[in-house]
Amino acid sequence: MATNQTAVEAGLPRETNVGSKRFADFDLLGKTYVVTGGARGLGLALAEALVEAGGRGRFLDAETTMRWMLTQLPVYCLDRAEEPDEEWGEAQDRVIPEWGGSLVYHQVDVQDTNYLEEVIDKIARERNRLDGVIAAAGVQQETPAAEYTADDANEMLKVNYTGVLMTASISARKMMEYKCQGSICFIASMSGSIANKGLISPVYNSSKAAVIQLARNLAMEWTPIKDDGTGGIRVNCISPGHIVTPMVTERMKEDPEVEKIWCRENMMGRLAQTSEFKGAALFLLSNASSFMTGGNIVIDGGHTAW
């Protein structure tokens, strides 16, 4: 069937050429990404999604093999653990070379701004580019507001807010240096938009609200393209609902009633799996979302809709 005939039958204008490759805007081949909080849980799942979108097919002759190697998609997972846990190793084993990507681990605490910048700078220099960042590093603490200490509050904000800001700022500078019109994605939370019943975490919740607002402000600064060619950097958020992660699993072991409370608070009656956020991350980190900046995608099973 001719291409134009296919376009007409699909209801597209007759002159439209849909080409042989569909959904090409989701293809990340040859691009470079950094994911903080990428050792496990949601950050790791999103890093794996980027790798899955990084390649097409196997090349057999020397010339095309070399071209394929140069367009590999490395996804750099940064986390404060000295070594990633078994979950990360399992994800690495699932990476198929023909996808054209790989997972690479670096031990970095986002609170150590100087070392964070050193690592991201090295990644950008090695690849001569930086196309996108997912800031997923975060910590949680359930403490009633009246019992919070200043030290505990400051410690959480150093990771959940300042760590996100510094990750974004360092990455944006690299994108500007290499003239990459990249994409930055913050992992916020539905708890940044609502008082989350059953989750007594006033500092965590407000830190996520701050991250959502931060994305809007950074989008205002960095998205417009300047005369020198810098800019064009999109900044958005994903706000998940309750997810089954290692941290949440431990919490449910301590108090089995928590799972029941959280499940009945959303329309689907269950917790999310980390894999259910991969599509949103791929959308935001790819050209498919080229007209989206300053936004916040809420994926919460309908929790905030009623």
Coordinates of C-alpha atoms in Angstrom, one line a residue:
M1 CA 0.0 0.0 0.0
A2 CA 1.4 3.4 -0.9
T3 CA 2.4 5.8 1.8
N4 CA 0.0 8.6 0.7
Q5 CA -2.8 6.1 0.3
T6 CA -2.2 5.0 4.0
A7 CA -2.3 8.7 5.0
V8 CA -5.6 9.3 3.3
E9 CA -7.2 6.2 4.7
A10 CA -6.1 7.3 8.2
G11 CA -7.9 10.6 7.7
L12 CA -4.8 12.7 7.2
P13 CA -4.4 15.3 4.5
R14 CA -3.6 13.8 1.1
E15 CA -0.1 15.4 1.0
T16 CA 0.9 14.0 4.4
N17 CA 3.8 11.5 4.2
V18 CA 3.7 9.4 7.4
G19 CA 7.0 7.7 6.4
S20 CA 8.1 4.2 7.3
K21 CA 9.0 5.0 10.9
R22 CA 6.1 5.7 13.3
F23 CA 6.4 7.5 16.6
A24 CA 10.0 8.7 15.7
D25 CA 9.7 11.5 18.2
F26 CA 10.0 9.0 21.0
D27 CA 13.4 7.7 19.6
L28 CA 16.3 8.6 21.9
L29 CA 19.1 7.1 19.8
G30 CA 22.4 8.9 20.3
K31 CA 21.3 11.0 23.2
T32 CA 22.7 11.2 26.7
Y33 CA 20.7 11.3 30.0
V34 CA 21.3 11.5 33.7
V35 CA 18.9 10.2 36.4
T36 CA 19.5 11.1 40.0
G37 CA 18.1 8.6 42.5
G38 CA 18.7 6.0 39.8
A39 CA 19.9 3.1 42.0
R40 CA 16.5 1.7 42.7
G41 CA 12.7 2.2 42.8
L42 CA 11.1 4.8 40.5
G43 CA 14.4 6.4 39.4
L44 CA 15.7 3.1 38.2
A45 CA 12.5 2.2 36.3
L46 CA 12.6 5.5 34.5
A47 CA 16.3 5.1 33.6
E48 CA 15.5 1.7 32.2
A49 CA 12.7 3.2 30.1
L50 CA 15.1 5.7 28.5
V51 CA 17.5 2.8 27.6
E52 CA 14.6 0.8 26.0
A53 CA 14.0 3.8 23.7
G54 CA 17.6 4.2 22.7
G55 CA 18.2 1.8 19.8
R56 CA 16.8 0.0 16.8
G57 CA 18.3 -3.2 15.4
R58 CA 21.7 -4.9 15.0
F59 CA 24.4 -3.9 12.6
L60 CA 26.8 -6.5 11.1
D61 CA 29.4 -4.7 9.0
A62 CA 32.3 -2.7 10.4
E63 CA 31.1 0.7 9.2
T64 CA 27.6 0.5 10.5
T65 CA 28.8 -1.1 13.7
M66 CA 31.0 1.9 14.4
R67 CA 28.2 4.3 13.6
W68 CA 26.0 2.3 16.0
M69 CA 28.5 2.5 18.8
L70 CA 28.8 6.3 18.4
T71 CA 25.0 6.6 18.7
Q72 CA 24.7 4.5 21.8
L73 CA 22.4 5.8 24.5
P74 CA 24.1 5.8 27.9
V75 CA 21.8 6.5 30.8
Y76 CA 23.8 7.6 33.9
C77 CA 22.3 6.6 37.2
L78 CA 23.5 8.8 40.1
D79 CA 22.7 7.8 43.7
R80 CA 24.3 8.1 47.1
A81 CA 24.7 4.4 47.8
E82 CA 28.2 3.1 47.4
E83 CA 26.9 0.3 45.2
P84 CA 23.5 0.0 43.6
D85 CA 21.4 -2.9 45.0
E86 CA 20.3 -6.1 43.4
E87 CA 17.4 -4.4 41.7
W88 CA 19.8 -2.2 39.7
G89 CA 21.9 -5.3 38.7
E90 CA 18.7 -7.0 37.5
A91 CA 17.8 -4.0 35.4
Q92 CA 21.2 -3.9 33.9
D93 CA 20.9 -7.6 33.0
R94 CA 17.7 -6.8 31.2
V95 CA 19.3 -4.3 28.9
I96 CA 19.5 -5.7 25.4
P97 CA 22.6 -4.5 23.4
E98 CA 20.5 -4.2 20.3
W99 CA 18.5 -1.5 22.0
G100 CA 21.5 0.7 21.6
G101 CA 21.8 1.8 25.2
S102 CA 23.4 1.0 28.6
L103 CA 23.0 1.8 32.3
V104 CA 26.0 3.3 34.0
Y105 CA 26.2 3.9 37.8
H106 CA 28.0 6.7 39.7
Q107 CA 28.0 7.2 43.4
V108 CA 26.9 10.8 43.9
D109 CA 25.0 12.5 46.8
V110 CA 23.0 15.4 45.4
Q111 CA 23.9 17.3 48.5
D112 CA 27.5 17.3 47.4
T113 CA 27.1 20.0 44.8
N114 CA 30.8 20.2 43.8
Y115 CA 31.1 16.5 43.1
L116 CA 27.7 16.4 41.4
E117 CA 28.9 19.1 39.0
E118 CA 32.1 17.3 38.5
V119 CA 30.3 14.1 37.5
I120 CA 27.8 15.8 35.2
D121 CA 30.5 17.8 33.6
K122 CA 32.5 14.7 32.9
I123 CA 29.5 12.9 31.4
A124 CA 28.7 15.9 29.1
R125 CA 32.3 16.3 28.0
E126 CA 32.7 12.6 27.2
R127 CA 29.5 12.6 25.1
N128 CA 29.8 16.2 23.9
R129 CA 26.2 16.7 24.9
L130 CA 23.6 16.4 27.6
D131 CA 20.0 15.9 26.4
G132 CA 18.0 15.3 29.5
V133 CA 17.9 14.8 33.2
I134 CA 15.4 13.2 35.6
A135 CA 15.8 14.5 39.1
A136 CA 14.3 11.6 41.2
A137 CA 16.5 11.7 44.3
G138 CA 14.4 12.2 47.4
V139 CA 13.9 11.2 51.0
Q140 CA 10.9 10.8 53.1
Q141 CA 10.2 11.2 56.8
E142 CA 6.8 10.8 58.6
T143 CA 6.8 13.1 61.6
P144 CA 3.9 15.3 62.9
A145 CA 4.6 19.0 62.3
A146 CA 4.7 19.9 66.0
E147 CA 7.5 17.3 66.6
Y148 CA 9.7 18.3 63.7
T149 CA 13.2 19.7 64.5
A150 CA 14.9 22.3 62.4
D151 CA 17.7 19.9 61.6
D152 CA 15.3 17.2 60.3
A153 CA 13.5 19.8 58.2
N154 CA 16.6 21.2 56.8
E155 CA 18.1 17.8 56.0
M156 CA 15.0 16.8 54.0
L157 CA 14.9 20.1 52.1
K158 CA 18.6 19.8 51.2
V159 CA 17.8 16.7 49.3
N160 CA 14.2 17.2 48.1
Y161 CA 14.5 20.8 47.1
T162 CA 18.0 22.1 47.0
G163 CA 19.3 18.9 45.5
V164 CA 16.7 19.2 42.7
L165 CA 17.6 22.8 42.1
M166 CA 21.3 22.2 41.9
T167 CA 20.8 19.1 39.7
A168 CA 18.8 21.3 37.3
S169 CA 21.1 24.3 37.4
I170 CA 24.2 22.2 36.8
S171 CA 22.5 20.3 33.9
A172 CA 21.1 23.5 32.3
R173 CA 24.6 25.0 32.2
K174 CA 25.9 22.0 30.4
M175 CA 23.0 22.0 28.0
M176 CA 23.7 25.7 27.2
E177 CA 27.4 25.0 26.8
Y178 CA 26.8 22.3 24.3
K179 CA 23.8 24.0 22.7
C180 CA 21.5 21.2 23.5
Q181 CA 17.8 22.0 23.7
G182 CA 17.3 19.5 26.4
S183 CA 14.6 18.4 28.8
I184 CA 14.6 18.3 32.6
C185 CA 12.0 16.3 34.5
F186 CA 11.4 16.6 38.2
I187 CA 9.8 13.7 40.2
A188 CA 7.4 15.6 42.4
S189 CA 4.4 14.0 44.0
M190 CA 0.6 14.4 44.2
S191 CA 1.4 15.2 47.8
G192 CA 2.7 18.6 46.5
S193 CA -0.9 19.4 45.4
I194 CA -3.0 18.0 48.2
A195 CA -3.0 17.2 51.9
N196 CA -2.3 13.5 51.5
K197 CA -4.6 11.6 53.9
G198 CA -2.7 9.0 55.9
L199 CA 0.7 10.5 55.2
I200 CA 1.8 12.8 58.0
S201 CA 4.8 14.3 56.2
P202 CA 4.4 18.1 56.2
V203 CA 8.0 18.8 55.1
Y204 CA 8.1 16.1 52.4
N205 CA 4.7 17.3 51.1
S206 CA 5.7 21.0 51.0
S207 CA 9.1 20.1 49.5
K208 CA 7.2 18.5 46.5
A209 CA 5.0 21.6 46.2
A210 CA 8.1 23.7 46.0
V211 CA 9.5 21.5 43.3
I212 CA 6.4 21.9 41.2
Q213 CA 6.6 25.7 41.5
L214 CA 10.4 25.5 40.8
A215 CA 9.7 23.8 37.5
R216 CA 7.5 26.6 36.4
N217 CA 10.1 29.3 37.2
L218 CA 13.0 27.4 35.6
A219 CA 10.8 26.9 32.5
M220 CA 10.2 30.6 32.3
E221 CA 14.0 31.3 32.5
W222 CA 15.4 28.5 30.3
T223 CA 12.8 27.6 27.7
P224 CA 13.0 30.8 25.5
I225 CA 15.8 30.6 22.9
K226 CA 18.3 33.4 23.2
D227 CA 20.3 35.2 20.5
D228 CA 23.4 33.1 21.2
G229 CA 21.4 29.9 20.6
T230 CA 21.2 28.8 24.2
G231 CA 17.9 28.0 25.8
G232 CA 15.2 25.8 24.5
I233 CA 15.4 23.8 27.7
R234 CA 12.0 22.4 28.8
V235 CA 11.3 21.8 32.5
N236 CA 8.4 19.7 33.6
C237 CA 7.3 17.5 36.5
I238 CA 5.7 14.1 37.0
S239 CA 3.6 13.8 40.2
P240 CA 3.1 10.2 41.1
G241 CA 0.5 8.8 43.5
H242 CA 1.4 6.0 45.9
I243 CA 3.8 3.6 44.3
V244 CA 5.2 0.2 45.3
T245 CA 8.8 1.0 45.9
P246 CA 11.4 -0.4 48.3
M247 CA 10.8 2.5 50.7
V248 CA 7.0 2.2 50.6
T249 CA 7.2 -1.6 51.0
E250 CA 9.2 -1.1 54.2
R251 CA 6.6 1.4 55.4
M252 CA 3.8 -1.1 54.8
K253 CA 5.6 -3.8 56.7
E254 CA 5.7 -1.6 59.7
D255 CA 2.0 -0.8 59.4
P256 CA -0.1 -3.1 57.2
E257 CA -3.1 -0.7 57.5
V258 CA -1.3 1.9 55.5
E259 CA -1.7 0.0 52.3
K260 CA -5.4 -0.3 52.8
I261 CA -5.8 3.4 53.5
W262 CA -3.8 4.4 50.4
C263 CA -5.5 1.9 48.1
R264 CA -9.0 3.1 49.0
E265 CA -8.1 6.7 48.4
N266 CA -7.7 6.3 44.7
M267 CA -10.3 5.3 42.1
M268 CA -8.3 2.2 41.0
G269 CA -8.1 0.7 44.5
R270 CA -4.5 -0.2 44.3
L271 CA -1.0 1.2 44.4
A272 CA 1.0 1.9 41.3
Q273 CA 3.9 0.0 39.9
T274 CA 7.1 1.9 38.9
S275 CA 6.7 0.6 35.4
E276 CA 3.5 2.6 35.0
F277 CA 5.5 5.9 34.9
K278 CA 7.9 4.9 32.2
G279 CA 5.7 6.2 29.3
A280 CA 5.3 9.6 30.9
A281 CA 9.1 9.9 31.4
L282 CA 9.8 8.9 27.8
F283 CA 7.3 11.5 26.6
L284 CA 8.8 14.3 28.6
L285 CA 12.5 13.4 27.8
S286 CA 11.8 13.0 24.1
N287 CA 10.8 15.3 21.2
A288 CA 7.2 14.0 21.6
S289 CA 6.7 16.7 24.3
S290 CA 8.4 19.5 22.3
F291 CA 5.6 22.0 23.1
M292 CA 5.4 21.2 26.8
T293 CA 7.2 23.2 29.5
G294 CA 6.3 24.3 33.0
G295 CA 3.9 21.4 33.2
N296 CA 3.0 18.8 35.8
I297 CA 1.7 15.4 34.8
V298 CA -0.3 13.8 37.7
I299 CA -0.4 10.0 37.6
D300 CA -2.2 9.0 40.7
G301 CA -5.0 6.5 39.8
G302 CA -7.5 9.3 40.2
H303 CA -6.5 10.1 43.8
T304 CA -6.7 13.8 43.3
A305 CA -9.7 13.8 41.1
W306 CA -12.3 13.2 43.8

